Structure formats: structure tokens, C-alpha cells
Short mmCIF file of C-alpha atoms in Angstrom, two decimals:
data_model
loop_
_atom_site.label_atom_id
_atom_site.label_comp_id
_atom_site.label_asym_id
_atom_site.label_seq_id
_atom_site.Cartn_x
_atom_site.Cartn_y
_atom_site.Cartn_z
CA UNK A 1 0.00 0.00 0.00
CA UNK A 2 2.78 2.36 -0.86
CA UNK A 3 1.72 5.89 -1.61
CA UNK A 4 5.01 7.27 -2.82
CA UNK A 5 6.25 7.73 -6.39
CA UNK A 6 6.18 4.58 -8.49
CA UNK A 7 7.47 3.85 -11.97
CA UNK A 8 4.71 4.50 -14.48
CA UNK A 9 6.40 3.06 -17.56
CA UNK A 10 5.69 -0.65 -17.15
CA UNK A 11 2.48 -1.94 -15.62
CA UNK A 12 3.34 -3.88 -12.47
CA UNK A 13 0.37 -6.17 -11.94
CA UNK A 14 -0.58 -8.87 -9.52
CA UNK A 15 -3.19 -11.49 -10.22
CA UNK A 16 -5.59 -13.59 -8.20
CA UNK A 17 -4.44 -16.73 -9.96
CA UNK A 18 -1.88 -17.86 -12.48
CA UNK A 19 -4.36 -20.08 -14.28
CA UNK A 20 -6.73 -19.03 -17.04
CA UNK A 21 -10.49 -19.34 -17.11
CA UNK A 22 -11.55 -22.83 -18.14
CA UNK A 23 -14.77 -23.73 -19.93
CA UNK A 24 -15.96 -25.33 -16.69
CA UNK A 25 -15.35 -22.07 -14.82
CA UNK A 26 -17.17 -20.11 -17.51
CA UNK A 27 -20.30 -22.22 -17.06
CA UNK A 28 -20.14 -22.36 -13.26
CA UNK A 29 -23.03 -20.99 -11.25
CA UNK A 30 -22.60 -17.81 -9.25
CA UNK A 31 -23.60 -17.86 -5.60
CA UNK A 32 -27.21 -16.82 -4.95
CA UNK A 33 -27.76 -13.10 -4.42
CA UNK A 34 -29.62 -11.51 -1.48
CA UNK A 35 -33.33 -10.96 -1.93
CA UNK A 36 -32.87 -7.20 -2.20
CA UNK A 37 -30.90 -7.54 -5.47
CA UNK A 38 -33.06 -6.87 -8.55
CA UNK A 39 -33.94 -9.76 -10.85
CA UNK A 40 -32.20 -7.95 -13.70
CA UNK A 41 -28.90 -8.35 -11.86
CA UNK A 42 -28.54 -11.77 -13.52
CA UNK A 43 -27.99 -9.91 -16.79
CA UNK A 44 -24.86 -8.32 -15.31
CA UNK A 45 -23.68 -11.71 -14.06
CA UNK A 46 -24.23 -13.35 -17.46
CA UNK A 47 -22.50 -10.51 -19.33
CA UNK A 48 -19.46 -10.83 -17.06
CA UNK A 49 -18.95 -14.43 -18.25
CA UNK A 50 -17.88 -13.04 -21.63
CA UNK A 51 -15.55 -10.46 -20.07
CA UNK A 52 -13.68 -12.86 -17.76
CA UNK A 53 -11.36 -10.29 -16.13
CA UNK A 54 -10.97 -7.08 -14.12
CA UNK A 55 -8.03 -4.65 -14.18
CA UNK A 56 -7.67 -2.19 -11.30
CA UNK A 57 -5.34 0.80 -11.19
CA UNK A 58 -4.63 0.88 -7.48
CA UNK A 59 -2.28 2.12 -4.75
CA UNK A 60 -3.18 -0.86 -2.57
CA UNK A 61 -0.81 -3.77 -1.95
CA UNK A 62 -1.27 -7.39 -2.98
CA UNK A 63 -1.32 -8.34 0.70
CA UNK A 64 -4.46 -6.25 1.13
CA UNK A 65 -6.01 -7.42 -2.12
CA UNK A 66 -5.42 -11.18 -2.07
CA UNK A 67 -8.17 -12.23 0.40
CA UNK A 68 -10.61 -10.02 -1.52
CA UNK A 69 -9.64 -11.51 -4.88
CA UNK A 70 -9.86 -15.05 -3.53
CA UNK A 71 -13.32 -14.54 -2.05
CA UNK A 72 -14.57 -12.73 -5.15
CA UNK A 73 -13.43 -15.57 -7.43
CA UNK A 74 -15.16 -18.07 -5.14
CA UNK A 75 -18.38 -16.22 -5.93
CA UNK A 76 -17.68 -15.91 -9.66
CA UNK A 77 -15.40 -18.81 -10.70
CA UNK A 78 -15.06 -17.61 -14.29
CA UNK A 79 -13.50 -14.31 -13.13
CA UNK A 80 -10.05 -15.65 -12.26
CA UNK A 81 -8.01 -12.92 -13.95
CA UNK A 82 -8.33 -10.14 -11.38
CA UNK A 83 -5.34 -7.81 -11.49
CA UNK A 84 -4.27 -4.70 -9.60
CA UNK A 85 -1.32 -2.36 -9.88
CA UNK A 86 0.53 -1.03 -6.84
CA UNK A 87 1.17 2.53 -7.98
CA UNK A 88 1.59 5.74 -6.03
CA UNK A 89 -1.58 7.70 -5.31
CA UNK A 90 -1.05 10.27 -8.07
CA UNK A 91 0.09 7.66 -10.58
CA UNK A 92 -3.24 5.81 -10.30
CA UNK A 93 -4.99 8.79 -11.86
CA UNK A 94 -2.18 10.09 -14.05
CA UNK A 95 -1.79 6.76 -15.81
CA UNK A 96 -5.50 6.55 -16.52
CA UNK A 97 -5.82 10.19 -17.65
CA UNK A 98 -2.84 9.81 -19.98
CA UNK A 99 -4.12 6.60 -21.53
CA UNK A 100 -7.69 7.86 -21.87
CA UNK A 101 -6.44 10.99 -23.64
CA UNK A 102 -4.45 9.01 -26.19
CA UNK A 103 -6.90 6.40 -27.35
CA UNK A 104 -8.14 4.39 -24.40
CA UNK A 105 -7.17 2.62 -21.21
CA UNK A 106 -7.41 -1.06 -20.23
CA UNK A 107 -8.38 -0.10 -16.67
CA UNK A 108 -11.82 -0.98 -15.32
CA UNK A 109 -11.57 0.63 -11.89
CA UNK A 110 -9.46 3.14 -10.03
CA UNK A 111 -8.78 2.53 -6.32
CA UNK A 112 -7.11 5.01 -3.98
CA UNK A 113 -7.22 6.73 -0.60
CA UNK A 114 -5.86 10.03 -1.94
CA UNK A 115 -8.65 12.40 -0.88
CA UNK A 116 -7.91 15.51 -2.98
CA UNK A 117 -7.24 13.36 -6.04
CA UNK A 118 -10.76 11.93 -5.82
CA UNK A 119 -12.03 15.50 -5.60
CA UNK A 120 -10.29 16.34 -8.87
CA UNK A 121 -11.44 13.07 -10.47
CA UNK A 122 -15.06 13.90 -9.62
CA UNK A 123 -14.89 17.12 -11.67
CA UNK A 124 -13.82 15.27 -14.83
CA UNK A 125 -17.05 13.30 -15.47
CA UNK A 126 -15.11 10.04 -15.69
CA UNK A 127 -16.94 7.80 -13.22
CA UNK A 128 -19.47 5.34 -14.63
CA UNK A 129 -23.09 5.92 -13.65
CA UNK A 130 -23.78 2.85 -11.55
CA UNK A 131 -25.77 2.48 -8.35
CA UNK A 132 -24.90 -0.60 -6.34
CA UNK A 133 -27.76 -2.71 -4.96
CA UNK A 134 -25.81 -2.65 -1.68
CA UNK A 135 -26.39 1.10 -1.43
CA UNK A 136 -29.43 0.86 0.82
CA UNK A 137 -27.51 -1.25 3.37
CA UNK A 138 -24.73 1.31 3.80
CA UNK A 139 -24.31 4.75 5.42
CA UNK A 140 -25.11 7.83 3.37
CA UNK A 141 -21.42 8.56 2.72
CA UNK A 142 -20.70 5.13 1.17
CA UNK A 143 -20.97 6.77 -2.25
CA UNK A 144 -18.80 9.66 -1.14
CA UNK A 145 -18.94 11.40 -4.51
CA UNK A 146 -20.92 10.31 -7.60
CA UNK A 147 -19.62 6.91 -8.69
CA UNK A 148 -16.92 6.80 -5.97
CA UNK A 149 -17.63 3.94 -3.55
CA UNK A 150 -15.95 3.69 -0.15
CA UNK A 151 -14.98 0.11 0.71
CA UNK A 152 -12.66 0.61 3.70
CA UNK A 153 -12.29 3.26 6.38
CA UNK A 154 -8.70 3.02 7.53
CA UNK A 155 -7.78 4.90 10.73
CA UNK A 156 -4.65 7.05 10.80
CA UNK A 157 -2.25 5.68 13.42
CA UNK A 158 1.13 6.11 15.09
CA UNK A 159 3.76 3.42 14.53
CA UNK A 160 6.71 3.15 16.91
CA UNK A 161 9.78 1.05 17.65
CA UNK A 162 9.41 -0.82 20.93
CA UNK A 163 13.16 -1.44 21.18
CA UNK A 164 14.42 2.13 20.78
CA UNK A 165 11.77 3.54 23.12
CA UNK A 166 11.26 2.76 26.78
CA UNK A 167 7.87 1.32 27.59
CA UNK A 168 7.03 4.58 29.38
CA UNK A 169 7.58 6.37 26.04
CA UNK A 170 5.13 4.37 23.95
CA UNK A 171 2.82 7.04 22.45
CA UNK A 172 -0.97 6.86 22.36
CA UNK A 173 -1.42 9.75 19.97
CA UNK A 174 0.23 12.90 18.70
CA UNK A 175 -0.22 14.84 21.93
CA UNK A 176 1.63 12.17 23.89
CA UNK A 177 4.28 11.87 21.16
CA UNK A 178 4.87 15.63 21.41
CA UNK A 179 5.22 15.36 25.19
CA UNK A 180 7.74 12.52 24.83
CA UNK A 181 9.82 14.50 22.32
CA UNK A 182 9.72 17.72 24.35
CA UNK A 183 10.99 15.88 27.44
CA UNK A 184 14.24 15.04 25.60
CA UNK A 185 14.49 17.42 22.65
CA UNK A 186 18.05 16.61 21.59
CA UNK A 187 17.26 12.89 21.73
CA UNK A 188 14.19 13.04 19.51
CA UNK A 189 14.99 15.80 17.00
CA UNK A 190 14.85 14.26 13.53
CA UNK A 191 13.81 10.88 14.96
CA UNK A 192 10.11 11.08 14.09
CA UNK A 193 8.64 10.54 10.63
CA UNK A 194 5.53 12.15 9.19
CA UNK A 195 3.65 11.96 5.90
CA UNK A 196 4.44 14.97 3.70
CA UNK A 197 1.26 17.01 2.98
CA UNK A 198 2.33 17.65 -0.63
CA UNK A 199 1.31 14.02 -1.17
CA UNK A 200 -2.46 13.48 -1.62
CA UNK A 201 -2.73 10.96 1.19
CA UNK A 202 -0.39 13.04 3.35
CA UNK A 203 -2.58 16.09 2.82
CA UNK A 204 -5.66 14.09 3.82
CA UNK A 205 -4.10 12.90 7.08
CA UNK A 206 -2.49 16.20 8.05
CA UNK A 207 -5.45 18.38 7.14
CA UNK A 208 -7.84 15.82 8.58
CA UNK A 209 -6.06 16.12 11.94
CA UNK A 210 -5.72 19.91 12.06
CA UNK A 211 -9.24 20.37 10.70
CA UNK A 212 -10.99 17.92 13.02
CA UNK A 213 -9.02 17.59 16.27
CA UNK A 214 -9.27 20.36 18.86
CA UNK A 215 -5.89 22.06 19.16
CA UNK A 216 -4.61 20.21 16.11
CA UNK A 217 -2.40 23.00 14.85
CA UNK A 218 -1.05 23.62 18.35
CA UNK A 219 -0.09 19.94 18.61
CA UNK A 220 1.60 20.13 15.22
CA UNK A 221 3.45 23.23 16.37
CA UNK A 222 4.93 21.18 19.22
CA UNK A 223 5.57 17.96 17.31
CA UNK A 224 6.63 18.92 13.78
CA UNK A 225 9.96 20.51 14.82
CA UNK A 226 11.10 17.00 15.78
CA UNK A 227 9.88 15.41 12.54
CA UNK A 228 11.15 14.67 9.07
CA UNK A 229 8.77 14.33 6.14
CA UNK A 230 8.52 11.39 3.75
CA UNK A 231 6.29 10.65 0.76
CA UNK A 232 5.76 6.91 1.21
CA UNK A 233 4.16 4.65 3.78
CA UNK A 234 6.78 2.05 2.97
CA UNK A 235 9.61 4.47 3.74
CA UNK A 236 8.02 5.61 6.99
CA UNK A 237 7.59 2.00 8.12
CA UNK A 238 11.09 0.95 7.07
CA UNK A 239 12.73 3.79 8.98
CA UNK A 240 10.88 2.82 12.16
CA UNK A 241 11.92 -0.80 11.66
CA UNK A 242 15.58 0.18 11.22
CA UNK A 243 15.51 2.51 14.22
CA UNK A 244 16.29 5.58 12.12
CA UNK A 245 12.94 6.86 13.37
CA UNK A 246 11.58 6.07 16.80
CA UNK A 247 8.07 6.66 15.51
CA UNK A 248 6.16 7.69 12.41
CA UNK A 249 2.73 9.29 12.44
CA UNK A 250 -0.10 9.94 9.98
CA UNK A 251 0.24 6.39 8.67
CA UNK A 252 -2.67 4.38 7.34
CA UNK A 253 -3.71 1.60 9.68
CA UNK A 254 -3.93 -0.60 6.59
CA UNK A 255 -0.13 -0.36 6.36
CA UNK A 256 1.01 0.17 9.94
CA UNK A 257 -1.10 -2.39 11.79
CA UNK A 258 -0.12 -5.41 9.62
CA UNK A 259 3.52 -4.22 9.76
CA UNK A 260 3.41 -4.09 13.57
CA UNK A 261 1.61 -7.40 13.97
CA UNK A 262 4.09 -9.11 11.67
CA UNK A 263 7.19 -7.61 13.31
CA UNK A 264 7.71 -10.18 16.03
CA UNK A 265 7.18 -7.58 18.74
CA UNK A 266 9.59 -4.98 17.33
CA UNK A 267 6.86 -2.50 16.41
CA UNK A 268 3.89 -1.10 18.28
CA UNK A 269 1.05 1.06 17.04
CA UNK A 270 -1.71 3.22 18.45
CA UNK A 271 -4.77 5.16 17.46
CA UNK A 272 -4.66 8.82 18.44
CA UNK A 273 -6.35 9.06 21.82
CA UNK A 274 -7.14 12.77 21.41
CA UNK A 275 -8.89 12.05 18.12
CA UNK A 276 -8.28 9.66 15.23
CA UNK A 277 -8.83 10.58 11.60
CA UNK A 278 -10.26 7.90 9.30
CA UNK A 279 -9.32 8.18 5.63
CA UNK A 280 -11.60 6.22 3.29
CA UNK A 281 -10.32 3.99 0.52
CA UNK A 282 -12.62 3.98 -2.49
CA UNK A 283 -13.19 2.35 -5.86
CA UNK A 284 -14.70 3.86 -8.98
CA UNK A 285 -15.65 2.21 -12.26
CA UNK A 286 -14.53 4.37 -15.18
CA UNK A 287 -16.89 5.01 -18.09
CA UNK A 288 -14.37 3.48 -20.50
CA UNK A 289 -14.12 0.18 -18.55
CA UNK A 290 -13.68 -2.66 -21.06
CA UNK A 291 -15.05 -5.17 -18.53
CA UNK A 292 -17.80 -3.05 -17.06
CA UNK A 293 -20.06 -5.88 -15.90
CA UNK A 294 -17.24 -7.70 -14.10
CA UNK A 295 -16.28 -4.35 -12.55
CA UNK A 296 -19.84 -3.87 -11.28
CA UNK A 297 -19.77 -7.31 -9.67
CA UNK A 298 -16.46 -6.43 -8.03
CA UNK A 299 -17.71 -3.14 -6.56
CA UNK A 300 -20.87 -4.81 -5.27
CA UNK A 301 -18.80 -7.55 -3.69
CA UNK A 302 -16.54 -5.01 -1.96
CA UNK A 303 -19.62 -3.41 -0.41
CA UNK A 304 -21.38 -6.66 0.54
CA UNK A 305 -21.22 -8.26 3.97
CA UNK A 306 -18.99 -11.04 2.65
CA UNK A 307 -16.79 -8.58 0.82
CA UNK A 308 -16.37 -6.44 3.91
CA UNK A 309 -15.21 -9.54 5.76
CA UNK A 310 -12.59 -10.09 3.04
CA UNK A 311 -11.56 -6.43 3.32
CA UNK A 312 -10.82 -7.07 7.00
CA UNK A 313 -8.92 -10.27 6.24
CA UNK A 314 -6.64 -8.21 3.99
CA UNK A 315 -5.80 -5.81 6.83
CA UNK A 316 -8.15 -2.96 5.86
CA UNK A 317 -10.99 -1.56 7.96
CA UNK A 318 -14.58 -2.56 7.13
CA UNK A 319 -17.41 -0.19 7.96
CA UNK A 320 -20.60 -2.03 7.06
CA UNK A 321 -22.73 -2.68 10.15
CA UNK A 322 -23.13 -6.26 11.31
CA UNK A 323 -20.14 -7.78 9.52
CA UNK A 324 -18.86 -10.75 11.53
CA UNK A 325 -15.07 -10.98 11.38
CA UNK A 326 -12.15 -11.21 13.78
CA UNK A 327 -9.30 -10.10 11.53
CA UNK A 328 -9.34 -6.33 12.00
CA UNK A 329 -11.03 -3.61 14.01
CA UNK A 330 -14.08 -2.37 12.13
CA UNK A 331 -15.02 1.30 12.07
CA UNK A 332 -17.57 0.51 14.79
CA UNK A 333 -14.82 -1.12 16.89
CA UNK A 334 -12.68 2.00 16.60
CA UNK A 335 -15.63 4.15 17.63
CA UNK A 336 -16.31 1.94 20.65
CA UNK A 337 -12.68 2.02 21.74
CA UNK A 338 -12.16 5.77 21.39
CA UNK A 339 -15.69 7.13 21.62
CA UNK A 340 -17.61 8.22 18.51
CA UNK A 341 -16.74 11.88 19.11
CA UNK A 342 -13.03 11.04 18.76
CA UNK A 343 -13.30 9.32 15.38
CA UNK A 344 -13.35 11.73 12.44
CA UNK A 345 -14.17 10.60 8.91
CA UNK A 346 -12.25 12.50 6.22
CA UNK A 347 -14.56 13.43 3.36
CA UNK A 348 -13.31 13.66 -0.20
CA UNK A 349 -13.56 17.11 -1.68
CA UNK A 350 -12.01 19.13 -4.45
CA UNK A 351 -9.07 21.05 -2.99
CA UNK A 352 -8.06 24.13 -5.01
CA UNK A 353 -4.33 24.34 -5.68
CA UNK A 354 -4.01 27.58 -3.74
CA UNK A 355 -5.77 26.04 -0.73
CA UNK A 356 -3.34 23.13 -0.58
CA UNK A 357 -0.39 25.45 -1.19
CA UNK A 358 -1.44 27.68 1.73
CA UNK A 359 -1.81 24.65 3.98
CA UNK A 360 1.58 23.26 2.99
CA UNK A 361 3.20 26.65 3.62
CA UNK A 362 1.79 26.79 7.15
CA UNK A 363 2.82 23.18 7.78
CA UNK A 364 6.36 23.77 6.52
CA UNK A 365 6.69 26.82 8.75
CA UNK A 366 5.75 24.60 11.72
CA UNK A 367 8.21 21.86 10.80
CA UNK A 368 11.00 24.42 10.45
#
């Protein structure tokens, strides 16, 4: 789930399976649909049998995707060729815009958690006009902008090294991290990583915190002088693992939590006790999708109860009410742990260039 720059020249794809679609798969029955699905939905299912594949331009890792792909293919055995890139946030859109402008793109869906980039995308009239039958079972913001469907709500967390910090220094948010750094300023200067707000995801997390958390800018004023900015989740995690950073903040829980849980006890993580921002991850079918029916099935699966369980199995945060799973905190779990007034959903919006520039200038003044 790296959000930094990625090579755009060659398409780096991952696939749900190495095998092709057999004639047996093509004739296999799909699993029955819930009663609230329209009868005409079978037309979409039948049309997808001729399409056989889905290509996603994404900034989400194969680790996150694989349980989703596996469960989706169990439902639709003829759709075995499900592929996703692992591009940087901007590259997801730039690749599609460039291809669409020069004769067409092979992409069916775009997937990202880069808030301002979705805002720009929404102005371009690119999203396919499709209303999921799961819509009525989801909160009002599930379709956050026309044709842009939220499928995970990943909290922004702090990741820290449990070996370089004393147990008394384990942070439980940005306020506590600032207090820890201020207690030993020479020790912690330059030892804390933060997502750069010039990056779309970094802007979402930084602005989400200062715009939603009481005293957010004051906390940044205390903490940022100790921090160094990076453009990639992968880099921020790696530097905590190596001990170059004692902690990194404004990381997606979809990256940081699996990294911590797979670290053999080296890494710890925490929500922000004073208030945790949740940045949605969304999918949108593009109007030019060559496999539009398969793409519709995929979006509907992501939003379904079963699909939300697979989202959790991949390390992302489901938000649909009533989903039974033990793999990951759901949005409701986060709200119960922190209190609903301390969980703040970031909403996609178009961010004018001058607005982001003014924010970055204030942020850079604080970081020094």
C-alpha cells in the first residue's frame, strides 16, 4: 500500500491466480444473491462471463487485495483474472488520464485513498453511472462522490519502535508523542517521521487532523519541529523498523497495523487518543471500462457483507454494520474504543491548488 512515487512506464500487476479461465469455470453458477438484489442483476452476471477479467489501477498492496480476490473468485469462478497495480496515489490517476487521452485505457476501476485526487477526479465526469444494490444497506457517505464507492475506512495511526523507546515512552497519539519528544528534545529531533502534505494521502491525514481535532495546529506546532517528512508509507515504516525513526505518524492503519503485527514484537502502534482521523479507501468504475459488468460485480462484492469480511482479512478496515469478522477492528470497533466523538471521517472534496499550497506553507513553517 505504498503511496510514494512509483514507476509508471511498465504496468506492475498482480493477479488472483496464475491459471486461465476454463470452460468449466465459464459455465459455473454464481452464488445466490440476497433478496434485495433486482432480478435484472442476472444480466450483469451473465454478461461478465464473456468479459472474464478485471483490471484495477490501485495504490493498494497485494497483501491487502489477495483475500478479496480469492473470495470474489469463489463467488464468480469464471473471473479468475483479477489484477491490480501497486502505484503511487497520483500515478493511479495520471496513468488513466494519460491513456484515456491518447486512445483508451485497459483499466476498469481506479482505487485510492488520496482524498484531494478523488475531488479532482469527480470534476472530470469520468466515473461510470452505476448504483450498487448494496447502497441501501450502507451509510449515506458510502458513495462519497458520484460513482466513488468507499470500501474501507482506515484509521490514521502512530507506529513506533518498541526497542528504541522505553515502555514509558510508547505514544498513544500525537499529543503524547509531542510530550515525549519535548521531554528530551536533543534525543528526539529528527527521529520522528511524518507523511508529507504535498502528497495526496499526506494532505488528507495532516489536514484531517488539524481540521478535526481540537488544538490540532497547536499539537503540530509542538511535534513537527522533531519530525522529518517522507512521501511513502513504505519508507516511513522501514525507517521505524531500522531505528532511524523512533516513531512515524499519519500512517494508514492498513499499512502500519499489519507491519506491527508481523514484526515479532519490534513495532507497536496506536490510534490517536485525542482524536483519530479515518481516511476512506474507495473504488470507482470508469466510463471506459472494457469489462464493465465484471467491474460492477467487483464493486458490489466489496460493499457486501462477505466482501467487507474479506476487506478485514486483507488488513483494511470494514465499515458495514453487522459484519462478523475477527481479523481487523471495524469502524464501529474504533468508535467503541475511542468514543464516537473522537473518530473523524475524512470526506473527499475538491481542494483548489491555492488552498493546498497555503496549507503546505503553514505546515512547513511549523516543521522548520
